[in-house]
Short mmCIF file of C-alpha atoms in Angstrom, two decimals:
data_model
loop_
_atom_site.label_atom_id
_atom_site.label_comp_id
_atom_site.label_asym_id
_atom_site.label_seq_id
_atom_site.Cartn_x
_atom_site.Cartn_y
_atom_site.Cartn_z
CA UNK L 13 -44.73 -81.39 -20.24
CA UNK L 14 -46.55 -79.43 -22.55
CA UNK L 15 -48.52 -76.31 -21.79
CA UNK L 16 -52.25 -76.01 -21.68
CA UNK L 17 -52.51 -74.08 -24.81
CA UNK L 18 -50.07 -76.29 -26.67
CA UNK L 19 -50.66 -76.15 -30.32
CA UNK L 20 -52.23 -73.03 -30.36
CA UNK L 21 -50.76 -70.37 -33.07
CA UNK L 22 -50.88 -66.87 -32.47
CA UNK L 23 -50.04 -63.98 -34.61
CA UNK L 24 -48.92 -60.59 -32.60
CA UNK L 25 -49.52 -57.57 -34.21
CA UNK L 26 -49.49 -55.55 -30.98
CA UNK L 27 -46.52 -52.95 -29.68
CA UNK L 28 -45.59 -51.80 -25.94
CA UNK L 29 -47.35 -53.69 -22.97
CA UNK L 30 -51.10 -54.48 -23.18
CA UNK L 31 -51.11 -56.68 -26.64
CA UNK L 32 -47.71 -57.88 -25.75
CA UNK L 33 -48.38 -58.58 -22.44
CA UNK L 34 -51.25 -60.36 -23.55
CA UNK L 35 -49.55 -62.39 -25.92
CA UNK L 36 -46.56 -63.11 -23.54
CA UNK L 37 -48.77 -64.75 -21.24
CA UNK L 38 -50.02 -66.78 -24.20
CA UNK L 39 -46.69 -67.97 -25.09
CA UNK L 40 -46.23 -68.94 -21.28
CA UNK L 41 -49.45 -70.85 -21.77
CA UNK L 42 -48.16 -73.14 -24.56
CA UNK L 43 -49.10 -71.33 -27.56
CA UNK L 44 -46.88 -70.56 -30.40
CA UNK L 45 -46.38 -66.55 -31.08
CA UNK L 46 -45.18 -65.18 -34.02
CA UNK L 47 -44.50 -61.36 -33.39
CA UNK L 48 -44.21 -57.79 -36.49
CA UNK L 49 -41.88 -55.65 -35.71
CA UNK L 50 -40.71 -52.79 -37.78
CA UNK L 51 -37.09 -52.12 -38.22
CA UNK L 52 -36.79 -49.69 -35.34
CA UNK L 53 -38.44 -52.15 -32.74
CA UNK L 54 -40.67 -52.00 -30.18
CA UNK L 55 -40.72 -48.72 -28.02
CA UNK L 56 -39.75 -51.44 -24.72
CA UNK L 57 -36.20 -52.19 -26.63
CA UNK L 58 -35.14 -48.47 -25.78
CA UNK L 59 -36.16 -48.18 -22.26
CA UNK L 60 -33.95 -49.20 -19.00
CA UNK L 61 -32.07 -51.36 -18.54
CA UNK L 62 -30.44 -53.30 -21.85
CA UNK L 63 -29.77 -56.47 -21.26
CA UNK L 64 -26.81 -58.52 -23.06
CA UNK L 65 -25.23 -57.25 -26.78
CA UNK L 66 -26.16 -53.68 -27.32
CA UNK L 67 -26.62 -54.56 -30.62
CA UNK L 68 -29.42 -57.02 -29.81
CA UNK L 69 -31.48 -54.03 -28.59
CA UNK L 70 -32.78 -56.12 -26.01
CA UNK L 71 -34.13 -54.70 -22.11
CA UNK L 72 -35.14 -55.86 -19.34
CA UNK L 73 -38.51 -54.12 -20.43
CA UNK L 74 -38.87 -55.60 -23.70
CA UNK L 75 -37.65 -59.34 -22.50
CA UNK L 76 -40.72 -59.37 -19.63
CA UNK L 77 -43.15 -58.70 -22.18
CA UNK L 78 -41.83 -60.45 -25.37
CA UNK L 79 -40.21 -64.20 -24.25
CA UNK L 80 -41.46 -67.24 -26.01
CA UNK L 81 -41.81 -65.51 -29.02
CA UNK L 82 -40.37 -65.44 -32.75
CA UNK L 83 -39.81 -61.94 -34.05
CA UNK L 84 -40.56 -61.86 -37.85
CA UNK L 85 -39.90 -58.09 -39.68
CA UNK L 86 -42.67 -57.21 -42.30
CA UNK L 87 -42.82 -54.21 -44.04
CA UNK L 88 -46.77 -53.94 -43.85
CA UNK L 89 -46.84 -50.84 -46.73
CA UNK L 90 -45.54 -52.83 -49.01
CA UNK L 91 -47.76 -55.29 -50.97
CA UNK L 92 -45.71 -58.18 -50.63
CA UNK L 93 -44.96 -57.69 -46.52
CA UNK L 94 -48.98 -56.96 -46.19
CA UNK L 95 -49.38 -60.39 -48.26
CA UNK L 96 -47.01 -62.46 -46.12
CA UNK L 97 -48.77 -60.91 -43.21
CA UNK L 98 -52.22 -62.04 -44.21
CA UNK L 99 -50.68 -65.59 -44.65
CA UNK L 100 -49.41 -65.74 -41.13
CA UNK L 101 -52.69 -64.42 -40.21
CA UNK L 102 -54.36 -67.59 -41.92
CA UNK L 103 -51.81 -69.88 -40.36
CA UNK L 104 -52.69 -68.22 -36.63
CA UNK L 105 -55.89 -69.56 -34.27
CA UNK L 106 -55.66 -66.13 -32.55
CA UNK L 107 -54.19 -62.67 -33.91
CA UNK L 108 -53.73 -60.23 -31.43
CA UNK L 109 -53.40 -55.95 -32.27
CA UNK L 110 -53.72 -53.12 -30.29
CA UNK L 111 -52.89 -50.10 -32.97
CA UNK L 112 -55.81 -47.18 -32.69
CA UNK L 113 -59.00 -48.73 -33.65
CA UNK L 114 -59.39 -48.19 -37.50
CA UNK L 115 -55.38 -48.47 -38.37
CA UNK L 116 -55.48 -52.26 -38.87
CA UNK L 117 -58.55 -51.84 -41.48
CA UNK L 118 -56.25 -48.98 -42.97
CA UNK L 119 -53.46 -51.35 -43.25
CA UNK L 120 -55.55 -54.29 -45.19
CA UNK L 121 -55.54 -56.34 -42.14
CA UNK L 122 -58.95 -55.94 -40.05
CA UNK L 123 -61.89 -58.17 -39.11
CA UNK L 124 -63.76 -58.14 -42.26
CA UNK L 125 -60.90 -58.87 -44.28
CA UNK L 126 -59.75 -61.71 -41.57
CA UNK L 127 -63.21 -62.89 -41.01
CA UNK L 128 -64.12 -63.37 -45.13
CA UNK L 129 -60.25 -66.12 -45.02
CA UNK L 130 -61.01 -67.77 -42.52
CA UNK L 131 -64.01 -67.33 -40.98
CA UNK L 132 -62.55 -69.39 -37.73
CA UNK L 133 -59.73 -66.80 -36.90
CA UNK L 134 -59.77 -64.76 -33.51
CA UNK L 135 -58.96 -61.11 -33.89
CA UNK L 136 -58.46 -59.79 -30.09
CA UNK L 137 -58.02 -55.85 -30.21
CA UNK L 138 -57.18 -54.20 -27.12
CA UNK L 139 -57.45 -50.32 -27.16
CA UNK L 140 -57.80 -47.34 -24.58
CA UNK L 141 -61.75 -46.66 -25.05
CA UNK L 142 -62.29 -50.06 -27.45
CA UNK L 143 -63.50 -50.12 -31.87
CA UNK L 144 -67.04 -49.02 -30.96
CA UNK L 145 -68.83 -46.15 -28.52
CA UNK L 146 -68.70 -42.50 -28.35
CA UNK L 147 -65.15 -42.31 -26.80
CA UNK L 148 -63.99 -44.87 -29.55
CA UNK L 149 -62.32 -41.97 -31.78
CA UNK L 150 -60.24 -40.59 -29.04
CA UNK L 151 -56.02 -41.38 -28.46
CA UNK L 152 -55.23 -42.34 -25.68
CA UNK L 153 -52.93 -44.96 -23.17
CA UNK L 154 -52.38 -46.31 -19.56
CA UNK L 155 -53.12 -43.39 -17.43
CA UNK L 156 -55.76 -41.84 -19.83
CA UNK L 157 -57.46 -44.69 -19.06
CA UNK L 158 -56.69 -44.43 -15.17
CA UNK L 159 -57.83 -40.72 -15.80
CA UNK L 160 -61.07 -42.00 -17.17
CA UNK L 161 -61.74 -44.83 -14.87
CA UNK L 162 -62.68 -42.80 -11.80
CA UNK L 163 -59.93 -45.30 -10.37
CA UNK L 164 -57.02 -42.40 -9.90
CA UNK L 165 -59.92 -40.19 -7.84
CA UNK L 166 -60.11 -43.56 -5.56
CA UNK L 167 -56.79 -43.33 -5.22
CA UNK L 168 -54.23 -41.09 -2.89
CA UNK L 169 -54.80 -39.42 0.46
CA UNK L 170 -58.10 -38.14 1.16
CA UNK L 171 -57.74 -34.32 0.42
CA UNK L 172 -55.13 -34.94 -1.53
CA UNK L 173 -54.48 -35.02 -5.41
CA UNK L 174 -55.71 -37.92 -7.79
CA UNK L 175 -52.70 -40.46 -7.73
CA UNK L 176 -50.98 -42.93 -10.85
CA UNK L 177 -50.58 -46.81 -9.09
CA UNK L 178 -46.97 -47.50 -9.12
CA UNK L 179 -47.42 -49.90 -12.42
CA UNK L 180 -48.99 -49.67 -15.24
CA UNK L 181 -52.12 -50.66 -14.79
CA UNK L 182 -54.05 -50.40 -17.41
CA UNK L 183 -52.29 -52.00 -19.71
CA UNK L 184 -51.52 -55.02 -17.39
CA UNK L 185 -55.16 -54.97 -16.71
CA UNK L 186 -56.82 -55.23 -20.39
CA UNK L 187 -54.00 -57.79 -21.09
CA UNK L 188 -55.33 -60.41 -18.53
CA UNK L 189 -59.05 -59.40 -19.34
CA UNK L 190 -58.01 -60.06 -23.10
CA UNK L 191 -56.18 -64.05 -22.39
CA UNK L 192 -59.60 -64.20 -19.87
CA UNK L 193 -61.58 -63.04 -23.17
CA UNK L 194 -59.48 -65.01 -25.95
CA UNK L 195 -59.94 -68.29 -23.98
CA UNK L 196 -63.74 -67.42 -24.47
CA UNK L 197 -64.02 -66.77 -28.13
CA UNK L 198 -61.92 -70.21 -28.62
CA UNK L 199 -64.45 -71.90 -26.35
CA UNK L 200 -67.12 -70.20 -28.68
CA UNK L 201 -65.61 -71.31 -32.08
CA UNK L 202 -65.31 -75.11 -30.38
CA UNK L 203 -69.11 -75.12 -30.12
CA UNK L 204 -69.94 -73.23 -33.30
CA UNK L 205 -67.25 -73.36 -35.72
CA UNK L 206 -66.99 -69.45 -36.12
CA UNK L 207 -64.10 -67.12 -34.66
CA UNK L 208 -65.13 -64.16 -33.03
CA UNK L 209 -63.83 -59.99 -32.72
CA UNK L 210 -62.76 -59.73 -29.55
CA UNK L 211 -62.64 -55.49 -28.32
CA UNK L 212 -60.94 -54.90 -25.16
CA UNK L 213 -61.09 -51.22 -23.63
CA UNK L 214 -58.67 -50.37 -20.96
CA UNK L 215 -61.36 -47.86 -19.80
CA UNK L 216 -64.03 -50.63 -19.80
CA UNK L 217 -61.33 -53.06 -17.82
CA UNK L 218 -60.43 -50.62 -15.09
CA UNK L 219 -64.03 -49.58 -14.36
CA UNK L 220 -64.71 -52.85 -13.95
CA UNK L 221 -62.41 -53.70 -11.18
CA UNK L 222 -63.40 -51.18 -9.20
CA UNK L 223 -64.83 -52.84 -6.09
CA UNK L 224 -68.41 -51.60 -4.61
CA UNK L 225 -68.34 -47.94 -5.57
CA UNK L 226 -69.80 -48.37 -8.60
CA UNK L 227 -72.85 -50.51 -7.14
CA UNK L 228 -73.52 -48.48 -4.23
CA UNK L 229 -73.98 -45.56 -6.36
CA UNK L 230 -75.70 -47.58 -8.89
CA UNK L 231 -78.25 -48.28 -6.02
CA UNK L 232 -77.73 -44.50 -4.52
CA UNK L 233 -77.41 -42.33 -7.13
CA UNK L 234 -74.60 -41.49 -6.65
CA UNK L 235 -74.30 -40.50 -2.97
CA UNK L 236 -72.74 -43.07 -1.56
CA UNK L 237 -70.09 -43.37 -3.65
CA UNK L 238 -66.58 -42.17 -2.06
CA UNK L 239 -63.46 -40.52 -2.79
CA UNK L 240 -60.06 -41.49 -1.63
CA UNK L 241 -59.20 -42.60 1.65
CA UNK L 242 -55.53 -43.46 1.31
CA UNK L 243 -54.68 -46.04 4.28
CA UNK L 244 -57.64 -46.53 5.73
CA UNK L 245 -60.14 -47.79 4.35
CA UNK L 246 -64.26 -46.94 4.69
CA UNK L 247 -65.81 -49.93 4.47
CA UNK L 248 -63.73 -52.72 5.33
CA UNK L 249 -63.18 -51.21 8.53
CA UNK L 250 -60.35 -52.04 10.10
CA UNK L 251 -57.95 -52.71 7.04
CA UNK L 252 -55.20 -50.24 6.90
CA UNK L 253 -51.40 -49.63 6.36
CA UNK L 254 -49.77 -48.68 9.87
CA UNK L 255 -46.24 -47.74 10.50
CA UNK L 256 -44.28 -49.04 13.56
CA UNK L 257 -41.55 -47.42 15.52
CA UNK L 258 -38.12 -47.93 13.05
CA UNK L 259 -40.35 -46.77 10.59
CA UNK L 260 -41.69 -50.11 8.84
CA UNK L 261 -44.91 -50.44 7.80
CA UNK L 262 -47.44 -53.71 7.78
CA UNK L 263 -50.96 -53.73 6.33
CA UNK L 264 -53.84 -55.64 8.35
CA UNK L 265 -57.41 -56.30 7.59
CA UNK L 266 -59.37 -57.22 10.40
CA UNK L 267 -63.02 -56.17 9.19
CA UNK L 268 -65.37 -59.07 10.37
CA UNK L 269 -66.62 -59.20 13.68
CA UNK L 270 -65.00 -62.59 14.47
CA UNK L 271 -61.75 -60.60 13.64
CA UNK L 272 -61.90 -57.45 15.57
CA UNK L 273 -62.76 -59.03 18.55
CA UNK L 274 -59.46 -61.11 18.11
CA UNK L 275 -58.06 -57.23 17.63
CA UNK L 276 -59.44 -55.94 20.55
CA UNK L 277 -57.73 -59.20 22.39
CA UNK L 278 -54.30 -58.24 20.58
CA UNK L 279 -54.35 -54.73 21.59
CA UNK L 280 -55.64 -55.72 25.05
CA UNK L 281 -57.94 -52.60 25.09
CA UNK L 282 -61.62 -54.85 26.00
CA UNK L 283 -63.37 -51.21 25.80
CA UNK L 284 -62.88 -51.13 21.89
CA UNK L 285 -65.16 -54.13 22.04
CA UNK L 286 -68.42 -52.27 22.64
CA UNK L 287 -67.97 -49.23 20.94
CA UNK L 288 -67.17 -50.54 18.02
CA UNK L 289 -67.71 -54.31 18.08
CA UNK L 290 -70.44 -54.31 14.87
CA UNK L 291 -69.45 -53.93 11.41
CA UNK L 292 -72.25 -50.66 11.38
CA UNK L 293 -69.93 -49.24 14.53
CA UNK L 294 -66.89 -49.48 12.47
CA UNK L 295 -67.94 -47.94 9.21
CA UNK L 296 -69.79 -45.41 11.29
CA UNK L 297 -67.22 -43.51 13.16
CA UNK L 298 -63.67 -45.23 11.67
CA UNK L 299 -61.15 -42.41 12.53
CA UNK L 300 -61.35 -42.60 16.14
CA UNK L 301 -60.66 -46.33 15.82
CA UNK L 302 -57.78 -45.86 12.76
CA UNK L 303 -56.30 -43.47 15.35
CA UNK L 304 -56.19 -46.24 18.05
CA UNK L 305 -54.44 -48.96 15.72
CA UNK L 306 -51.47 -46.57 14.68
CA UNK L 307 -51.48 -45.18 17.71
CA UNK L 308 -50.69 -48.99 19.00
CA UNK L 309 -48.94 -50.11 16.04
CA UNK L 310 -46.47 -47.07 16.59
CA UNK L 311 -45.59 -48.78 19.98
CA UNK L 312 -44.25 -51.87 18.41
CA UNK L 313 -40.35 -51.93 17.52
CA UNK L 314 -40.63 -53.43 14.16
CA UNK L 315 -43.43 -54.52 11.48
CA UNK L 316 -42.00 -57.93 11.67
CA UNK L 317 -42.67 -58.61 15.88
CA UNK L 318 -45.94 -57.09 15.36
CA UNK L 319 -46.88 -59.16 12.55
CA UNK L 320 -45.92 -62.21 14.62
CA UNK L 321 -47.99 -60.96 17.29
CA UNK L 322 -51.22 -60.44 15.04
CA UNK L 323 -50.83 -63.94 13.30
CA UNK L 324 -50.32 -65.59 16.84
CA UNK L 325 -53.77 -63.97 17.59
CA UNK L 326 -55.02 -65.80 14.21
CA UNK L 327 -54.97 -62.67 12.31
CA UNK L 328 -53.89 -61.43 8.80
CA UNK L 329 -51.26 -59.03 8.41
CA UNK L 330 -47.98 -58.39 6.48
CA UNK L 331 -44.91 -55.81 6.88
CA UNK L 332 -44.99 -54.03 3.05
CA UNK L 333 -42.01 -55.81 0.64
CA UNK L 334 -40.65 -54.25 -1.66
CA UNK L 335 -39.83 -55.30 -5.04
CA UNK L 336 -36.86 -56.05 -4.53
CA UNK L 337 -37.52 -58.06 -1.97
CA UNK L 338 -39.46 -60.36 -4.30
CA UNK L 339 -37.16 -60.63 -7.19
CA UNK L 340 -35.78 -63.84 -5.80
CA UNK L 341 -38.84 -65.06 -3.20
CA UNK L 342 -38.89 -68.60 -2.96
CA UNK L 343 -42.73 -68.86 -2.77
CA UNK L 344 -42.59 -66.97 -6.19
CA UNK L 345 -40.03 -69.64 -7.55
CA UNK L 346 -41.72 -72.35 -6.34
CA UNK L 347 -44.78 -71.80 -7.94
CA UNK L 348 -42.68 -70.70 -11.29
CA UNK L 349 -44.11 -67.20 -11.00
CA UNK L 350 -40.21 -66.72 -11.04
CA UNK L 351 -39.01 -68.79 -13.58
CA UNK L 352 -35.48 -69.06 -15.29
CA UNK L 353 -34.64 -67.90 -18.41
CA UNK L 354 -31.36 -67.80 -19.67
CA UNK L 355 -30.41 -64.52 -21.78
CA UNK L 356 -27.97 -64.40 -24.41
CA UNK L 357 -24.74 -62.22 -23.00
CA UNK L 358 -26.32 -61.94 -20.05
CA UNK L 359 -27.03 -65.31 -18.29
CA UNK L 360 -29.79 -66.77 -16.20
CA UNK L 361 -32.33 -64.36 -14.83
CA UNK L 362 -35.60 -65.19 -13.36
CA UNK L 363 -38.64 -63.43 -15.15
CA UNK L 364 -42.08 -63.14 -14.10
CA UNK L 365 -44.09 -65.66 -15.54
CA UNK L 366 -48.09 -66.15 -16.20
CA UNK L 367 -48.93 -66.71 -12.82
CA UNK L 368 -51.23 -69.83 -13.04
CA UNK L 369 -51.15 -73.75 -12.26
CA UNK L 370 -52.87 -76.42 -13.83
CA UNK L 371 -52.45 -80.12 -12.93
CA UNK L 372 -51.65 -82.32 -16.08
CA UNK L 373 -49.77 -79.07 -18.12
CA UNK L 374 -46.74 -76.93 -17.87
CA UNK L 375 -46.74 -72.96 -17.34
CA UNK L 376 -43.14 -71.57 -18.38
CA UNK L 377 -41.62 -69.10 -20.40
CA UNK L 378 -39.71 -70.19 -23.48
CA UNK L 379 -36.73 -68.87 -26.06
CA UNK L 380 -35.51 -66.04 -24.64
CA UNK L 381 -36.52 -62.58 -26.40
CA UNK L 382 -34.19 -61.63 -28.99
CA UNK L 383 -32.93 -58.90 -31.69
CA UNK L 384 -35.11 -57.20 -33.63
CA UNK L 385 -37.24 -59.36 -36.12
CA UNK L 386 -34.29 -62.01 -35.39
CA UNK L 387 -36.86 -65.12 -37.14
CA UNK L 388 -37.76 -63.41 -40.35
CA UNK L 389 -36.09 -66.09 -42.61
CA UNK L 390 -36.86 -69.09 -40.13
CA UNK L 391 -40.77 -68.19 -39.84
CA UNK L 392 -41.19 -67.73 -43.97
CA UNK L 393 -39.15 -70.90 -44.33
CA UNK L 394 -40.52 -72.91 -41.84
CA UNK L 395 -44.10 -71.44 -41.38
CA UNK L 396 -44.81 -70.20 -44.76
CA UNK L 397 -42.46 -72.72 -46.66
CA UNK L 398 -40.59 -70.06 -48.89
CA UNK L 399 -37.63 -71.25 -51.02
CA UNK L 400 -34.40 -69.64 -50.30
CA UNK L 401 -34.69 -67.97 -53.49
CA UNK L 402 -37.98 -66.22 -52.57
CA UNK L 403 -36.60 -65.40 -49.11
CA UNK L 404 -33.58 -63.70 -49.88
CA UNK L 405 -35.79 -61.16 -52.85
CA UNK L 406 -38.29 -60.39 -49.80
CA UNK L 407 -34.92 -59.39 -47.97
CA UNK L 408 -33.27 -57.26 -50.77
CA UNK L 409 -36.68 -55.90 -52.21
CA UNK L 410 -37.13 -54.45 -48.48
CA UNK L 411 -40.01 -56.77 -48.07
CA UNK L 412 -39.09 -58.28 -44.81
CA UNK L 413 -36.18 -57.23 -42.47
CA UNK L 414 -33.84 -59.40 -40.13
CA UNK L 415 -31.87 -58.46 -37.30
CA UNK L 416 -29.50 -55.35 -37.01
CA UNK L 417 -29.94 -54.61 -40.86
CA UNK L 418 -32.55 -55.48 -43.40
CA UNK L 419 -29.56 -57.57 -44.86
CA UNK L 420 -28.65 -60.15 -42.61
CA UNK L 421 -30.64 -63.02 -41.50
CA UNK L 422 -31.46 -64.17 -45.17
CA UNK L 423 -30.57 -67.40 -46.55
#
């Protein structure tokens, strides 16, 4: 079964995690990506842990980010490799970059020039502060952007430092708001025949998650707005992390009224019910009542038996997983969140996959990732439909480059 965006050709100019990311989930999707990489390889190939033939400069890094995709190597200085990648560029629906905004002009390859070929092309450029505003000049990356948000000063123990999440996510972040964006523009160019420039900002992504802060200041100025308050949260009051006796944790959310009165059943402690039985109680003295849930919680031998006891009550709650815990869930495999994909020298491993479902269409990952730039003479065969003559000049001119030396991989 085919996948919802079946038939759709995308050219991936991007590098690290957002654009690739991005373009990953596209490939998961259906859609046909053709990758650039320069002879070195993506930055993900170096980092932890490699995965099958050394010389395949393949990790576990650069495999979640870059299966269902063929690698091509262009050298984008030189006339010819900026050529071929103009062509592939013409051939693509979507082309995805996230260099600095300004490099892929420098390079002969932005909008305008994109736009005037084909004026139905997608360009989708993802960034750290976006092509356009008065940030739009500055470097940056993930945790810039955290930095930036006003997310990191949300996050931590209250009194404490600013904290990083424990993933990057930033980059994750703008990737999904980019597919979310790229499915728009191709919706736009169905109705009016014209592609579109699509500018993601990490910084403009992660502010926009944030949830109610920024409206109840908007509506404040500013004063109600509030700073961290690690595991217990301010509004949604009761909705915490506790820790039981062995030293497990579980997180619970029981916020509504209809819930805490099921709470105050759990804990059989009645009096909790009137002093704090309104959602305006709650939010206006929390501590007192945070105290009394860990307090409780603290009683109870393991996360697990009290999670039992909260669901039995018809409540929501969870001991904390870890990774690891997850890497083979059966939930996540069922829904092919997990899904299999079988890695040269390596074997089968399960890799997270774009986590949606549609009825009627497939969502799975496809070729496993491979060496660097290890389709250069398949793609300007097939795709571009060079002779072998023409292919193997690109090669020795230094053109184009194949896998583990510029060399090999011709025809």
């Amino acid at each position: 079964m085919a996948g919802p965006y079946a038939g759709l050709r995308v050219f991936d100019l991007s590098h690290v995690i957002a654009g690739p990311f991005c373009t990953r989930m596209l490939a998961d999707l259906g859609a046909d990506v053709i990758r650039v990489e320069q002879p070195t390889g993506d930055l993900m190939r170096a980092l932890p842990v490699a995965v099958g033939d050394p010389e395949d400069h393949v990790s576990s890094a650069y495999a979640q980010y870059n299966t269902g995709k063929r690698s091509i190597g262009l050298n984008l200085k030189d006339p010819r490799g900026l050529d071929l990648a103009l062509r592939l560029a013409d051939w693509a629906d979507v082309v995805v970059e996230n260099f600095a905004p300004g490099v892929l002009g420098r390079l002969g390859l932005g909008w305008d020039v994109l736009h005037a070929r084909d004026p139905r092309t997608i360009l989708c450029s993802l960034s750290t502060f976006g092509a356009e505003g008065p940030y739009s000049h500055l470097s940056g990356f993930g945790l810039v952007a955290e930095a930036y948000s006003g997310l990191m000063s949300l996050t931590g123990e209250e009194g404490g430092p600013p904290m990083h999440f424990g993933t990057a996510l930033a980059d994750v972040n703008s990737a999904v708001h980019a597919l979310a964006a790229i499915g728009a523009a191709l919706h736009h160019r169905s109705s009016t025949g014209q592609g579109s420039h699509v500018d993601i900002s990490a910084f403009d992504s992660l502010f926009a998650m944030i949830d109610q802060q920024p409206a109840a200041g908007a509506v404040t100025g500013g004063e109600a707005v509030r700073g961290k308050y690690g595991n217990r949260h301010t509004t949604s009051v009761p909705s915490g992390v506790a820790t039981c006796a062995d030293g497990t944790h579980l997180a619970y959310g029981m916020s509504g009224d209809v819930f805490f009165a099921r709470l105050v059943k759990a804990m059989d402690a009645p009096e909790l019910q009137e002093e704090y039985g309104t959602v305006a109680q709650r939010v206006g003295n929390p501590g007192p009542l945070y105290d009394r849930i860990e307090a409780w919680a603290a009683t109870w031998p393991t996360a697990d038996a009290l999670v039992e006891h909260l669901v039995a009550h018809g409540l929501s709650a969870a001991r904390v997983r870890t990774v690891r815990e997850n890497l083979a869930d059966p939930h996540l495999v069922a829904r092919g969140t997990l899904s299999p994909v079988r890695q040269p020298g390596h074997g089968e491993v399960l890799l997270q996959t774009a986590p949606y479902r549609f009825s009627g269409s497939e969502v799975r990952p496809g070729r496993p990732a491979g060496p660097i730039a290890a389709d250069t003479a398949d793609v300007l065969a097939d795709v571009l439909g060079l002779d072998d003559a023409a292919v193997t000049a690109l090669f020795d001119d230094g053109a184009v480059h194949g896998p583990h030396d510029t060399g090999k991989g011709a025809r």
